[in-house]
Structure formats: structure tokens, C-alpha cells
Short mmCIF file of C-alpha atoms in Angstrom, two decimals:
data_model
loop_
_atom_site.label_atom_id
_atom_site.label_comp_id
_atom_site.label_asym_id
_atom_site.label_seq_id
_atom_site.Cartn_x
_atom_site.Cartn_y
_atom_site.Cartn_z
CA UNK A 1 -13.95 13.88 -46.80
CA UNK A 2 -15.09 13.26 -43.17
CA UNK A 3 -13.81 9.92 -42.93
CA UNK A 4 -10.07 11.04 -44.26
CA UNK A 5 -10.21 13.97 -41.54
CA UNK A 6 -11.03 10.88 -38.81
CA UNK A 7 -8.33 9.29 -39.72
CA UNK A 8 -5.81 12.19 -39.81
CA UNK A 9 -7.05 13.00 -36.45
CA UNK A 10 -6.42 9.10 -35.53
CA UNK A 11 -3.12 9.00 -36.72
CA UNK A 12 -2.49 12.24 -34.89
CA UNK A 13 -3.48 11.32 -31.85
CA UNK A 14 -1.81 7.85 -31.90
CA UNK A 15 1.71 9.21 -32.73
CA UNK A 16 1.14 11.93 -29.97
CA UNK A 17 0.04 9.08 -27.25
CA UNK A 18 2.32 6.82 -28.51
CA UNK A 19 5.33 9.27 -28.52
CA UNK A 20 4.51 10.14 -25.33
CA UNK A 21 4.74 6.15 -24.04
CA UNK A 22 8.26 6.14 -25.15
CA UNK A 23 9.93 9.22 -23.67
CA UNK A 24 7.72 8.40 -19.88
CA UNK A 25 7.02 4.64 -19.37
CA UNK A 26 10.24 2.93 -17.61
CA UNK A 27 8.80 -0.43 -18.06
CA UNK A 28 9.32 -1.87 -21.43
CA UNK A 29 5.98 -4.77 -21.05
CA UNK A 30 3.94 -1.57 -19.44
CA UNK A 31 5.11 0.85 -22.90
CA UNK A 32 4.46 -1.77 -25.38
CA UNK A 33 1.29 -3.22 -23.86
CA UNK A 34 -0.19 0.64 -24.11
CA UNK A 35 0.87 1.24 -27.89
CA UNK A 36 -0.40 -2.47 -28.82
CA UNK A 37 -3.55 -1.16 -26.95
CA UNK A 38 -3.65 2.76 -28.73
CA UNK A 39 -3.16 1.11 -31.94
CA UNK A 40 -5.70 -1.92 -31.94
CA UNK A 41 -8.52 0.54 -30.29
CA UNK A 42 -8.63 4.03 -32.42
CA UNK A 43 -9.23 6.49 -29.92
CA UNK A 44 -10.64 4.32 -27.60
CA UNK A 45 -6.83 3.59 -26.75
CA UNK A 46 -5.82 7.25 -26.75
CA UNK A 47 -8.74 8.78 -24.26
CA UNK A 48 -7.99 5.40 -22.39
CA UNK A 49 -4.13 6.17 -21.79
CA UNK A 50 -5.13 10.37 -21.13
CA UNK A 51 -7.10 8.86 -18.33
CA UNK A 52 -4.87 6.10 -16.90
CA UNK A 53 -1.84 6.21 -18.76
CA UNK A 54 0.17 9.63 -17.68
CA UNK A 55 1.44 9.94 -14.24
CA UNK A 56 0.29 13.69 -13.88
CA UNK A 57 1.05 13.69 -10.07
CA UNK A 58 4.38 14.48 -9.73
CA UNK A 59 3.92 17.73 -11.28
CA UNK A 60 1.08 18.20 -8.55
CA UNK A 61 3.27 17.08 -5.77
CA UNK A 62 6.06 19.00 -6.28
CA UNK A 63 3.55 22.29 -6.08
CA UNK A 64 2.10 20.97 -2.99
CA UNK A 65 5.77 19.67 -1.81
CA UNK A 66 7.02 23.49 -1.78
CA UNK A 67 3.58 24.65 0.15
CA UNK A 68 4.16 21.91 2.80
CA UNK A 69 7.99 22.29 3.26
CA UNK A 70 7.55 25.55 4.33
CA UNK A 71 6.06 23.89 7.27
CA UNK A 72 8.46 24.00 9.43
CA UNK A 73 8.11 20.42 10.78
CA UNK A 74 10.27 19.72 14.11
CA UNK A 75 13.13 17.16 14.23
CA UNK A 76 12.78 14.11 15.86
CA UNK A 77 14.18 13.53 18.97
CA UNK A 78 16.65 10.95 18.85
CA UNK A 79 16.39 8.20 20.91
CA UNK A 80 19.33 5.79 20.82
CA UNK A 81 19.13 2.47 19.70
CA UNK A 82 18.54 -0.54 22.34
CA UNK A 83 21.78 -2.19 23.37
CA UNK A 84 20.46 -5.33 22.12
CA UNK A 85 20.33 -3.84 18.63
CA UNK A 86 23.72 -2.85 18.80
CA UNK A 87 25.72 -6.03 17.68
CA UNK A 88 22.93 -7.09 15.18
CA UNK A 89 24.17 -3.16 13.42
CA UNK A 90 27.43 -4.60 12.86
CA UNK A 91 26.25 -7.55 11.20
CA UNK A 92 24.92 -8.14 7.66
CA UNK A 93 21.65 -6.50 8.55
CA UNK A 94 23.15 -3.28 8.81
CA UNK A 95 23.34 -3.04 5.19
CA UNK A 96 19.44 -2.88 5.06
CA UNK A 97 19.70 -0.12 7.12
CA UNK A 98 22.47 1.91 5.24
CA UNK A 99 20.58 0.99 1.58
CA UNK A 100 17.26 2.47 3.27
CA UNK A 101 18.68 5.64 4.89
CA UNK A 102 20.15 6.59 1.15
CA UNK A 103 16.29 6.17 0.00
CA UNK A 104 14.20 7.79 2.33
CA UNK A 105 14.25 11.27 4.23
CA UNK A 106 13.49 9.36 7.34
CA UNK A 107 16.13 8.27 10.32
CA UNK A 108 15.53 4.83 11.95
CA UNK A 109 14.07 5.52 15.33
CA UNK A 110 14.81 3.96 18.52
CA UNK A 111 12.56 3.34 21.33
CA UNK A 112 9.55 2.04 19.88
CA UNK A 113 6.20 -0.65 20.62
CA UNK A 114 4.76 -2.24 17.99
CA UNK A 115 1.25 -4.01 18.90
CA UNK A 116 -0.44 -6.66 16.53
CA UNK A 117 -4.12 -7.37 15.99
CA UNK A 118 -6.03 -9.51 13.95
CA UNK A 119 -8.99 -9.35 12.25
CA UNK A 120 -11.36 -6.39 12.72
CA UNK A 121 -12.51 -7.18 16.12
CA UNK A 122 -9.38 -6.25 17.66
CA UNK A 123 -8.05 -3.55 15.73
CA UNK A 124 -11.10 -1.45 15.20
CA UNK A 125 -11.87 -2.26 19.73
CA UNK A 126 -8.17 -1.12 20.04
CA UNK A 127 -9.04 2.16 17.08
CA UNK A 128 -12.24 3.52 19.14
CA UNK A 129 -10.67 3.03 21.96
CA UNK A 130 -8.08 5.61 21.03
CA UNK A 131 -10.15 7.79 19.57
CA UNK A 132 -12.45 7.97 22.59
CA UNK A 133 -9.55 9.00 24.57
CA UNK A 134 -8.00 11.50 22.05
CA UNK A 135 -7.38 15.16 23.51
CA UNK A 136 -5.67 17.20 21.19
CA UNK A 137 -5.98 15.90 17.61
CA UNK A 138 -7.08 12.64 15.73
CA UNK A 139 -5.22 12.22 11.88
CA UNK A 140 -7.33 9.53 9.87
CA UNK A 141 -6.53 8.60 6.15
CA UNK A 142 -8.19 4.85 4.84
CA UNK A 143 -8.39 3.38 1.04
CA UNK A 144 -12.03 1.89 2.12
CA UNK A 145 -13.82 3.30 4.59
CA UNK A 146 -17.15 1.74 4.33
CA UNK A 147 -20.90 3.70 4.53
CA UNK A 148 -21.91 0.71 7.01
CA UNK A 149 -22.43 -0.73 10.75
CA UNK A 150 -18.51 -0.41 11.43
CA UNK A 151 -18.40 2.90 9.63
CA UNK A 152 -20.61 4.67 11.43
CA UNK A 153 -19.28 3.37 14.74
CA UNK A 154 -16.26 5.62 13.58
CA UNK A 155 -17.90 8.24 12.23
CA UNK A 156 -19.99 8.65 15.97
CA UNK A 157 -16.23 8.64 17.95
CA UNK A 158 -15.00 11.28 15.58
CA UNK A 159 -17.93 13.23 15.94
CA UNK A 160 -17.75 13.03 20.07
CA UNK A 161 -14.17 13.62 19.38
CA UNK A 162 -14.90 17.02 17.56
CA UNK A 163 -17.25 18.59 19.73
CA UNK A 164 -14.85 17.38 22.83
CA UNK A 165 -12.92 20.37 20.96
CA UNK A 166 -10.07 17.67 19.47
CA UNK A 167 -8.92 18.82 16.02
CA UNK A 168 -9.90 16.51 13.17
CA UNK A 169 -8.29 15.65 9.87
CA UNK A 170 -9.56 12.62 7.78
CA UNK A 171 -9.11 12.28 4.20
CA UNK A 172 -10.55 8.68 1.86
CA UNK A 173 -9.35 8.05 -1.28
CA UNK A 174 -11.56 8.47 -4.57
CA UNK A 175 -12.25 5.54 -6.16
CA UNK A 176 -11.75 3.24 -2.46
CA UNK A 177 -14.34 5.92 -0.73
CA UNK A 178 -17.15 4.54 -3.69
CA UNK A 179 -16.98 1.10 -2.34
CA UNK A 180 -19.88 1.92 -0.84
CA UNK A 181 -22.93 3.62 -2.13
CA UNK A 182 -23.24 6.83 -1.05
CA UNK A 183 -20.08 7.12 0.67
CA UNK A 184 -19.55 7.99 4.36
CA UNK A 185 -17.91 11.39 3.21
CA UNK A 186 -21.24 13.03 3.09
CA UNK A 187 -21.73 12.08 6.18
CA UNK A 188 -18.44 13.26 8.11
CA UNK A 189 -19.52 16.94 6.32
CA UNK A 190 -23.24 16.97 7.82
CA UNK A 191 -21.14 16.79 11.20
CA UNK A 192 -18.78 19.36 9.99
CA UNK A 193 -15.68 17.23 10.42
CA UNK A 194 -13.22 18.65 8.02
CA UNK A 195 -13.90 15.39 5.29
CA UNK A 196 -12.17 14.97 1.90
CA UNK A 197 -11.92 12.52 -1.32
CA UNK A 198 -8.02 11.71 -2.17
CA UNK A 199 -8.36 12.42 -5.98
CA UNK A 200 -11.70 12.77 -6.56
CA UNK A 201 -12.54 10.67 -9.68
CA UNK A 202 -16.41 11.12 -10.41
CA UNK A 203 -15.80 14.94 -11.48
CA UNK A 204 -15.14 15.00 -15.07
CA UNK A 205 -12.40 17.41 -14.92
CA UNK A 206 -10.69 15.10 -11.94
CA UNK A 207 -10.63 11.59 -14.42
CA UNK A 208 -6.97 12.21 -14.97
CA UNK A 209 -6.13 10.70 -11.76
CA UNK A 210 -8.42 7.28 -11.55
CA UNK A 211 -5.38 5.43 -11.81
CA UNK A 212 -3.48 6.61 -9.08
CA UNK A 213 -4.93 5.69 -5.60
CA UNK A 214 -4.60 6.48 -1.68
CA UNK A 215 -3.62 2.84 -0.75
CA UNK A 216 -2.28 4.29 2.97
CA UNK A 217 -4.34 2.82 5.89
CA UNK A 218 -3.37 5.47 9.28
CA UNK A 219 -4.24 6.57 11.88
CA UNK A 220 -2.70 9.06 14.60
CA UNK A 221 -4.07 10.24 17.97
CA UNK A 222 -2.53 13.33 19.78
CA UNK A 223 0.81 12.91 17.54
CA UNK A 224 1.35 10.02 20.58
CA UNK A 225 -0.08 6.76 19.22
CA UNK A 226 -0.43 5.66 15.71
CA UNK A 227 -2.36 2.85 14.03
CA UNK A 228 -1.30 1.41 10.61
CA UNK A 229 -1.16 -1.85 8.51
CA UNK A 230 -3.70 -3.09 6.16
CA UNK A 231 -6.62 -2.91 7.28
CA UNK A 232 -9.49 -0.70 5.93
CA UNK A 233 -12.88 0.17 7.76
CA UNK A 234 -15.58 -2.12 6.93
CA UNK A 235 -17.44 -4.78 7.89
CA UNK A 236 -16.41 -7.10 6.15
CA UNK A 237 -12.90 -7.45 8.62
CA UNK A 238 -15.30 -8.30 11.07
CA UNK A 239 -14.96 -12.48 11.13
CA UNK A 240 -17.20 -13.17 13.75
CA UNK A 241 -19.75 -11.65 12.22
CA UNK A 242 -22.11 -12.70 9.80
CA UNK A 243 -20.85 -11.34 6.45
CA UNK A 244 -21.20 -12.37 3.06
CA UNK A 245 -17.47 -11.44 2.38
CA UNK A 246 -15.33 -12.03 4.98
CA UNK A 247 -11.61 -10.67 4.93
CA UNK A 248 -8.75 -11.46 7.29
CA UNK A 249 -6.26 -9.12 8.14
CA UNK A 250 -3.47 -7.61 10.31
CA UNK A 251 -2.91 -3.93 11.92
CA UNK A 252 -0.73 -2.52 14.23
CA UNK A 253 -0.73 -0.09 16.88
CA UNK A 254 2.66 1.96 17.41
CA UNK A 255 4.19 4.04 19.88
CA UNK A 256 7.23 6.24 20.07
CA UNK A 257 9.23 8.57 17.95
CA UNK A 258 8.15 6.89 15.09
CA UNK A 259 4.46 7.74 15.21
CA UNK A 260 5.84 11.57 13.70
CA UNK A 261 6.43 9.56 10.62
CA UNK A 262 3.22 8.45 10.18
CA UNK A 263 1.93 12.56 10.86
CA UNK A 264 4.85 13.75 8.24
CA UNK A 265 3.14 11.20 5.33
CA UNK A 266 0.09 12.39 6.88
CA UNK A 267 0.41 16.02 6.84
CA UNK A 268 2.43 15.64 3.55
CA UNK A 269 -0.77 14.01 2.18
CA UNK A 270 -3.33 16.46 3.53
CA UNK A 271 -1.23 19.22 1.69
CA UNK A 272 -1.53 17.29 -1.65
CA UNK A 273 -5.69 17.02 -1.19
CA UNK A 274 -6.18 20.48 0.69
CA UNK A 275 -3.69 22.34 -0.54
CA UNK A 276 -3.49 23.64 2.95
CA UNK A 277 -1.01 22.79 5.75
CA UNK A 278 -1.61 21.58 8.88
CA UNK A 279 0.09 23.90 11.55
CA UNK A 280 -1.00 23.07 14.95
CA UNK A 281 2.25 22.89 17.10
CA UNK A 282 0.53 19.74 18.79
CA UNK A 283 1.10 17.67 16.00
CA UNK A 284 4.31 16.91 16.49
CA UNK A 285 5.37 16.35 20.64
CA UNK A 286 8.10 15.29 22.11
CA UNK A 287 7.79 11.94 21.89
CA UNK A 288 9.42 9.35 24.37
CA UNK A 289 11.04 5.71 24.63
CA UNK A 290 7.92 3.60 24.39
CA UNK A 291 9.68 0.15 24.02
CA UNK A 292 13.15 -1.07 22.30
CA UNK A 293 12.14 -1.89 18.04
CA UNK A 294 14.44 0.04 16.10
CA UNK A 295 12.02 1.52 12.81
CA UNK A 296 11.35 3.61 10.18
CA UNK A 297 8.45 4.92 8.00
CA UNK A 298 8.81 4.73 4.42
CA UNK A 299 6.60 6.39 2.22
CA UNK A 300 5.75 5.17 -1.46
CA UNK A 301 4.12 6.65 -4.52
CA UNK A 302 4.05 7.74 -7.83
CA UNK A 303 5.69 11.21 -7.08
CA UNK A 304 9.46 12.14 -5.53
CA UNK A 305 8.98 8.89 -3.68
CA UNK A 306 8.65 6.67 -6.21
CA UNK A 307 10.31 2.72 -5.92
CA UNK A 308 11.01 2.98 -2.07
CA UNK A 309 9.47 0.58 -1.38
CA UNK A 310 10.82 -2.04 -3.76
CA UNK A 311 13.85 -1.05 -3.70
CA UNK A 312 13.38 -1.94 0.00
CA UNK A 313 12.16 -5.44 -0.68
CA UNK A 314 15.51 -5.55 -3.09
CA UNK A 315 17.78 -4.33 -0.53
CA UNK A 316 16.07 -6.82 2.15
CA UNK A 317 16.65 -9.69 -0.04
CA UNK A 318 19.47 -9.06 -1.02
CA UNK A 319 20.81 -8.81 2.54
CA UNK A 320 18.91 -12.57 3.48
CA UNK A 321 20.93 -15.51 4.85
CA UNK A 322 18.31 -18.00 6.46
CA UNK A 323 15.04 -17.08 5.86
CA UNK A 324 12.36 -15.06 4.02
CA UNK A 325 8.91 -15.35 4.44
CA UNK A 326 6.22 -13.06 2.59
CA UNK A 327 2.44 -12.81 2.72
CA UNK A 328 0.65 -10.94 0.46
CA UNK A 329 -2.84 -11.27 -1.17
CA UNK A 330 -2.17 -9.98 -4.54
CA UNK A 331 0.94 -11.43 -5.74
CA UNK A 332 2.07 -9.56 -8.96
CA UNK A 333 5.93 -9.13 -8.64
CA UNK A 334 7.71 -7.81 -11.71
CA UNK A 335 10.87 -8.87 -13.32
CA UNK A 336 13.33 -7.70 -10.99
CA UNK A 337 12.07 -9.22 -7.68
CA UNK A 338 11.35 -12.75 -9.72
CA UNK A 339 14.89 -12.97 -10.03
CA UNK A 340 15.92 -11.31 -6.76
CA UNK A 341 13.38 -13.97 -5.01
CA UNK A 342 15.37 -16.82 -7.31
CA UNK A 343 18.64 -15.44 -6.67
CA UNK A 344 18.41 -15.46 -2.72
CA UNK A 345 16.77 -19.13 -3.07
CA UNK A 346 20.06 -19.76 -4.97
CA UNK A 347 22.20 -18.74 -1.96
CA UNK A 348 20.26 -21.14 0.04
CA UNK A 349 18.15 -19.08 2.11
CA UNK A 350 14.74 -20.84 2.65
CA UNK A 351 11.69 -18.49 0.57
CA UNK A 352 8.03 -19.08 1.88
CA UNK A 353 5.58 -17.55 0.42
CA UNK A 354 1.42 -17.47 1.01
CA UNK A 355 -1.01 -16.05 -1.33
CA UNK A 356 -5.11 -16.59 -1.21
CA UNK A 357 -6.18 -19.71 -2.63
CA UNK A 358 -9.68 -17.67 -3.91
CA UNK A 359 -8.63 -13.88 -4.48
CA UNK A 360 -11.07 -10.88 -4.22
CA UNK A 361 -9.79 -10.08 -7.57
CA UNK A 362 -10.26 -12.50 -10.37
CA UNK A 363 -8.36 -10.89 -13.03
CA UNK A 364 -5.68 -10.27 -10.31
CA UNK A 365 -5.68 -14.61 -9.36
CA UNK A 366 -5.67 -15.60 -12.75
CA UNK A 367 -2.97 -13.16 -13.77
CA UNK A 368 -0.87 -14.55 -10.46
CA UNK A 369 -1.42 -18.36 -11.71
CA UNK A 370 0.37 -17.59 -15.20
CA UNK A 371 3.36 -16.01 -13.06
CA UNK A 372 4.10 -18.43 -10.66
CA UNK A 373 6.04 -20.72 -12.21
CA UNK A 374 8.78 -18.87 -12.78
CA UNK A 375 9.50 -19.43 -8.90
CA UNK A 376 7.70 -22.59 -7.99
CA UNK A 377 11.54 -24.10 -8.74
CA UNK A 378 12.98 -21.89 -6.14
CA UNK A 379 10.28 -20.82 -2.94
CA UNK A 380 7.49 -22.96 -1.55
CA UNK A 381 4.44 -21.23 -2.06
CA UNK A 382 0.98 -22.00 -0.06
CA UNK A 383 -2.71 -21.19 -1.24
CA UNK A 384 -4.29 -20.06 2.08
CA UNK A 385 -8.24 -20.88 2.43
CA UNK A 386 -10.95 -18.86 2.69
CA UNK A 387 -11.94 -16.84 3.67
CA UNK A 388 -9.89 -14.28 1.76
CA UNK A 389 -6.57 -13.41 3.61
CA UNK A 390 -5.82 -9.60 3.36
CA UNK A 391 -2.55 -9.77 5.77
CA UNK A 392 1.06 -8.13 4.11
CA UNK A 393 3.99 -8.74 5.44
CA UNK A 394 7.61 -10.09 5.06
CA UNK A 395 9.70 -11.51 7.64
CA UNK A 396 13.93 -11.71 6.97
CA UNK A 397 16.11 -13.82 9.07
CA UNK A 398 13.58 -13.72 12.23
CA UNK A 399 14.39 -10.26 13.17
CA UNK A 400 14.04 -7.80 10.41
CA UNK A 401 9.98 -7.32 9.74
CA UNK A 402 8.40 -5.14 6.77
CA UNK A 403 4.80 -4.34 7.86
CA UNK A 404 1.82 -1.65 6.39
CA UNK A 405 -0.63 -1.45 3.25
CA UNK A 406 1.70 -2.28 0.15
CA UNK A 407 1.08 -5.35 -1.68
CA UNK A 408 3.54 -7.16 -3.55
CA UNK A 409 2.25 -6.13 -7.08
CA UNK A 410 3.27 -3.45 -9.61
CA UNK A 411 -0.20 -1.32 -8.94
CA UNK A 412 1.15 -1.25 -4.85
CA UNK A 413 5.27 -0.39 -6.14
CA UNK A 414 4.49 1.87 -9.34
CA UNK A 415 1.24 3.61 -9.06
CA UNK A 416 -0.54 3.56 -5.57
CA UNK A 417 0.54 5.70 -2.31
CA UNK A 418 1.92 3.10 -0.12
CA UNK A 419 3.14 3.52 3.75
CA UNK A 420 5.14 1.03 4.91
CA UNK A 421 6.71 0.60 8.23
CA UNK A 422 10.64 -1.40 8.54
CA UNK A 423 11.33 -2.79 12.28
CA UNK A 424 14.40 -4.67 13.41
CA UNK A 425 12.56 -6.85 16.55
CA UNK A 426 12.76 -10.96 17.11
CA UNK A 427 9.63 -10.19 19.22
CA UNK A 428 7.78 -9.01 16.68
CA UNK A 429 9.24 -11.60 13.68
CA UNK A 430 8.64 -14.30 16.07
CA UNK A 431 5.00 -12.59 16.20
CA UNK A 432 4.59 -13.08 12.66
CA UNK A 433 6.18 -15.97 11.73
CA UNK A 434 3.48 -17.47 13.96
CA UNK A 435 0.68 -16.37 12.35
CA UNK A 436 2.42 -17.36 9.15
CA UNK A 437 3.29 -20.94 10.44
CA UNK A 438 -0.26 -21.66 11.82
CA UNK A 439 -1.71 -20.04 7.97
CA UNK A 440 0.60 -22.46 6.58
CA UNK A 441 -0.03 -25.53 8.38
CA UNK A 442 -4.13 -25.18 7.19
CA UNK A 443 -3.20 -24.06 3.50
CA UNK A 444 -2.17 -25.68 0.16
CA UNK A 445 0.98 -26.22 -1.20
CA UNK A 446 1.31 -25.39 -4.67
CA UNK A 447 4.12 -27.04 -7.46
CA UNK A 448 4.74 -26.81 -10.94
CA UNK A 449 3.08 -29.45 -11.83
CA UNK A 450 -0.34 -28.75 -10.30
CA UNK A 451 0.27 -25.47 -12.50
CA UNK A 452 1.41 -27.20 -15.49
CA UNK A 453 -1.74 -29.57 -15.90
CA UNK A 454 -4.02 -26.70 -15.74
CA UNK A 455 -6.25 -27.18 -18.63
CA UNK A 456 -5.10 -25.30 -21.74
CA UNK A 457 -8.36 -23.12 -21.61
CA UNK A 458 -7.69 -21.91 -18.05
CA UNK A 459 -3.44 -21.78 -18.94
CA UNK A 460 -4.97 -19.27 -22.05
CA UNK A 461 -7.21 -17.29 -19.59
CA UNK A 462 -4.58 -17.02 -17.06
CA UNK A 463 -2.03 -15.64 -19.50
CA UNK A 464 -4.26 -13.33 -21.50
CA UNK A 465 -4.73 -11.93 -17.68
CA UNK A 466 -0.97 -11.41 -17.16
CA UNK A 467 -0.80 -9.20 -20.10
CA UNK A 468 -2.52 -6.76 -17.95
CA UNK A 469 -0.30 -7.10 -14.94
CA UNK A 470 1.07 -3.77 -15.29
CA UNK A 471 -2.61 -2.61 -14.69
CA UNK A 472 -4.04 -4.64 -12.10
#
């Protein structure tokens, strides 16, 4: 009798889970790669798609969304676009900008600076820095923000920060929080700096969202200056110091009106964790012409924002007449931007492309390998050397510049919070396209046929990865 009730109870649950799969899963390879996996594993499949499987967020976020938009957040001043910009908005590249005010609730702002870094040494001198001099209030949200050397360096500003009487707000993500054991979080709370976990995963009733991570790497002092890119806090970004995983990288520091998008994804954010909203008036100041880079936040995640971001990348390729260039460490693109990426190499615009020759992530390398050469025929792509290269970025037609924490991969564009930043500046293209140019000149070209004589073992390993793309 028992084992007929066990499998009622199986079949039950898999025609529940699996019904479920079809009416909510968009992608076709993400839906039938979960019912191959319910079926093949009984119940193992079923608790594993409760737990990963069901975007239960956007039910959240539209609670928290109705709490925080009764904040009554002020409008951003204006500040007109640089003369220079003006003929470039008459111009192709204008239809980037019309595709990206129809999918986001932001305005492109005039008036802004964009500063680069590299590597941990600068950004995190440029971060204290800031933070040292903060007055009014200090914002902080980071996937990784390590228990070590670098993170308590942080911590100790903060904590100066706080008893200077400076107003502070920092929130780490669940799972990127445990990436060191035991997290920093316990420490911010012995200080009394107000501390949290983005969706907490290690209490039971909290498993439902493991799947669905804080990716956003910002920072904002006084609502003036803000700091954002890719860049987490650890010591491992520190390259001139002696650590057994090193990790290059790229961050930004920004001024003018569009640091109050960074504080609206912020204070959006803390709303989701805290269920509170952030009301101090001194959040949002006037803020003033800090340089001439027309740019825009755009936020990304599996909630009311969902596919910005891609739909970005779409619109920016689509728009392409010279060049592209893109840098991303995890290299996962679906589908659609395979054959958007083909179809602008068809047009003749020149596609460059660099991804890590060894990858933090094996699964995620592997998986990459068995993908590429459905583009090998159309964009150059280089393996960069170690040590592992963290920096995202894509560069159209030397002027238009997509910068922040997204990767090019379907866990960045369908189930992480992103925050990416688009900028219309040859000053700071030309700034990237060096760093890409001097990457490229010391990495690896790779061709089909360097993929094609992989050995049939490593060709099987590679593509039994890529089965769990829509995963990784």
C-alpha cells in the first residue's frame, strides 16, 4: 500500500510542478530542461524547482513597490544636454535613446563625470576616501563583501562615519554575503550600523529565494557622489597584493544628476529587504552640472523590471554601424543576442569580444566553450590571461558606453538584480576601448577550429554543461 500512495503523491506533485513550468517559464530550453529534470529525479526534481524554480519576487515587489512609491521621491533637476551631444541626438544613436526611455522610468541626464579605476587599489583608495569625507548619509549595497583585511578597512570608515552622526544604510546579498565565513554582517550589527542580508537564504523558511540574487555593486555618499561597476569588496581585487585568487576589475565613480538614480534603485531596494522607506529629505539634493556625459541608470531584475537590460544590449546592437566591443567574464548569451551579435556582424560592423581564458566558474567556462561557435564565424573573440578578468562592459561606435555589474549571461538578464549605467561620451569609450585594446594585444585569439578539435571527451563535458545554461 505505501509504495502505491508514494507514487500517487509523485505523480501529483510532478503534474503540479510541471503544470506550473508551462503556464510561467518564457524560455522554452529553461521549461523543458526543468520537466526533463522533475521527471528523471522523483521529488528530488519537485523540492528542487519549489526552491529555485518559481520566481516568487514579483509578488514581493509589487507589495514593497506600493510602500516605497508612497515615498514621495523628488524630480530630477534637468540639466540640458551638452551642445556637443546635440548633433550626435539626431543621428542613428538617438534611437538607443528613444528604445531606452520606452523601457525604463528613468530620463537621460545631462551634466555628468564619470571616473574609471582599476583594480582594487584604486577604487577601494578612491571608496574610503569618500566615505571618510561623508556628512550627511553613506548608501552601500555589494554582492560580496568579504569578512577580511579589505573588509574591515570598510567596516572601520562606516563605523567613524556613524558616530560622526552620518546616516547609514548598507544591505549584502544572501548567498554573496556567505562568501566568507562568518560574514561581515555580524559585524556591522555589533557597531550598530543598520546591517542587512538581501534574501536571506540559510533560514529555512527564506530557501524560496536562493536563486534570485543582489548582483548590484553601489555606493552613494551625501546623495552627491556615487560609486558603481563591478567590483565587490574583497581582497582578492587587490593585485598587488599577495593573494591566492587574484581578480581584475573596473569601477567607476560618478557625479551629477545621475547619482539620484543610483539612491532611487537604492532606496527601492532597501524597501524590498526592510520593508521600511528611507525618508531623510537629504537623500535626494539638488544636484548640479558636474561634467558633460549624457546617462542613465537602468535597473534590472526579476520583478517589474525584468529584460531591461537586454533589451538594452538589443536596442544597442541593433543601432551599431562600426564597432562593438564587449567584455564580460561569464559569457552565456541566449538565443536572441547570438543572432543579434551575428546579425550586426552581417551589416559589417566589426564585433570584439574578450572573455577569461581560466574562469572562476568551471561549469560556467565549459558551458561558454560549447556556445561559442555559433559566433566564432561572425566576431573575433580573445581568451584574456590570468589572472581572472572580472571587468563588464560594451563599447558601440566609440561613443555610446554600457558600464555596471551585469554580465552577459542569462543568470545576470533573467534572474539576478542588475544596475547598469548607459553614457553617450568619446572620452569615456576612448577610456575603455584602451583598456580593451591593451587586454587584447596580451590575450588569445580563439577560432572554430581550435574549438572544433577539442577532444570528444572535453566537446561531451562542455555540452552536458550547456544544458544547464539557464542555471548558471
Amino acid at each position: 500500500m505505501a509504495p502505491k500512495i508514494i507514487l500517487l503523491l509523485h505523480f501529483i506533485f510532478d503534474i503540479l510542478a510541471i503544470s506550473h513550468v508551462l503556464l510561467h517559464k518564457r524560455n522554452s530550453n529553461s521549461a523543458l530542461s526543468w520537466i526533463l529534470f522533475i521527471i528523471l529525479y522523483p521529488f528530488v526534481g519537485v523540492i528542487t524547482y519549489y526552491i529555485f524554480g518559481i520566481n516568487r519576487v514579483k509578488h514581493k515587489v509589487r507589495k514593497s513597490l506600493k510602500k516605497s512609491l508612497k515615498l514621495k521621491i523628488p524630480q530630477p533637476t534637468k540639466v540640458p544636454l551638452p551642445k556637443q551631444y546635440a548633433p550626435i541626438r539626431k543621428t542613428y544613436l538617438q534611437q538607443i535613446e528613444k528604445i531606452v526611455d520606452q523601457l525604463t522610468y528613468n530620463p537621460l541626464l545631462g551634466g555628468n563625470n564619470f571616473k574609471l579605476y582599476k583594480n582594487g587599489e584604486e577604487t577601494y583608495s578612491a571608496m574610503l576616501k569618500a566615505i571618510n569625507n561623508a556628512s550627511s548619509s553613506i548608501n552601500m549595497c555589494s554582492y560580496i563583501f568579504d569578512n577580511d583585511e579589505t573588509g574591515f578597512d570598510f567596516l572601520e570608515a562606516i563605523n567613524k562615519a556613524k558616530m560622526r552622526g552620518v546616516k547609514v544604510h548598507v544591505f549584502i546579498d544572501g548567498v554573496g554575503a556567505h562568501y566568507s565565513f562568518p560574514t561581515i554582517i555580524q559585524r556591522f550589527r555589533k557597531n550598530n550600523i543598520d546591517a542587512h542580508f538581501f534574501n536571506p537564504t540559510f533560514i529555512p523558511w527564506k530557501t524560496k529565494y536562493l536563486n534570485l540574487r543582489n548582483h548590484k555593486k553601489i555606493l552613494i555618499i551625501d546623495g552627491k557622489i556615487g560609486f558603481t561597476g563591478g567590483m565587490n569588496i574583497s581582497n582578492s581585487s587587490l593585485l598587488l597584493e599577495n593573494q591566492p585568487h587574484h581578480i581584475q576589475d573596473i569601477h567607476f565613480k560618478i557625479e551629477g544628476p545621475i547619482v539620484r538614480h543610483l539612491q532611487e534603485t537604492f532606496v527601492r531596494d532597501w524597501s524590498y529587504v526592510t520593508d521600511n522607506n528611507l525618508t531623510e529629505n537629504q537623500l535626494f539634493p539638488t544636484l548640479k552640472s558636474a561634467g558633460n556625459i549624457p546617462a542613465r541608470g537602468i535597473s534590472d531584475g526579476p520583478d517589474e523590471d525584468e529584460d531591461k537590460l537586454r533589451d538594452t544590449m538589443l536596442a544597442a546592437l541593433s543601432c551599431a554601424r562600426s564597432t562593438v566591443i564587449i567584455q564580460s567574464p561569464y559569457f552565456l548569451p541566449d538565443n536572441i543576442l547570438i543572432a543579434a551579435l551575428k546579425s550586426v556582424s552581417l551589416r559589417g560592423v566589426k564585433v570584439k569580444i574578450l572573455i577569461p581564458e581560466k574562469n572562476n566558474s568551471r561549469l560556467t567556462q565549459w558551458a561558454s566553450m560549447a556556445q561559442l561557435w555559433q559566433i566564432l564565424d561572425w566576431c573575433e573573440v580573445y581568451l584574456t590571461p590570468p589572472p581572472f578578468d572580472h571587468s563588464k562592459y560594451m563599447v558601440v561606435d566609440d561613443y555610446w558606453c554600457f558600464i555596471g555589474s551585469a554580465n552577459w549571461d542569462q543568470r545576470s538578464l533573467r534572474l539576478n538584480y542588475e544596475f547598469n549605467v548607459e553614457c553617450y561620451s568619446t572620452k569615456l569609450a576612448k577610456e575603455l576601448k584602451s583598456i580593451f585594446t591593451e587586454k587584447m594585444t596580451k590575450a588569445k585569439k580563439i577560432d572554430l577550429a581550435v574549438v572544433e578539435k577539442r577532444p570528444i571527451l572535453i566537446k561531451l563535458r562542455d555540452a552536458m554543461a550547456h544544458l544547464a545554461t539557464p542555471f548558471l
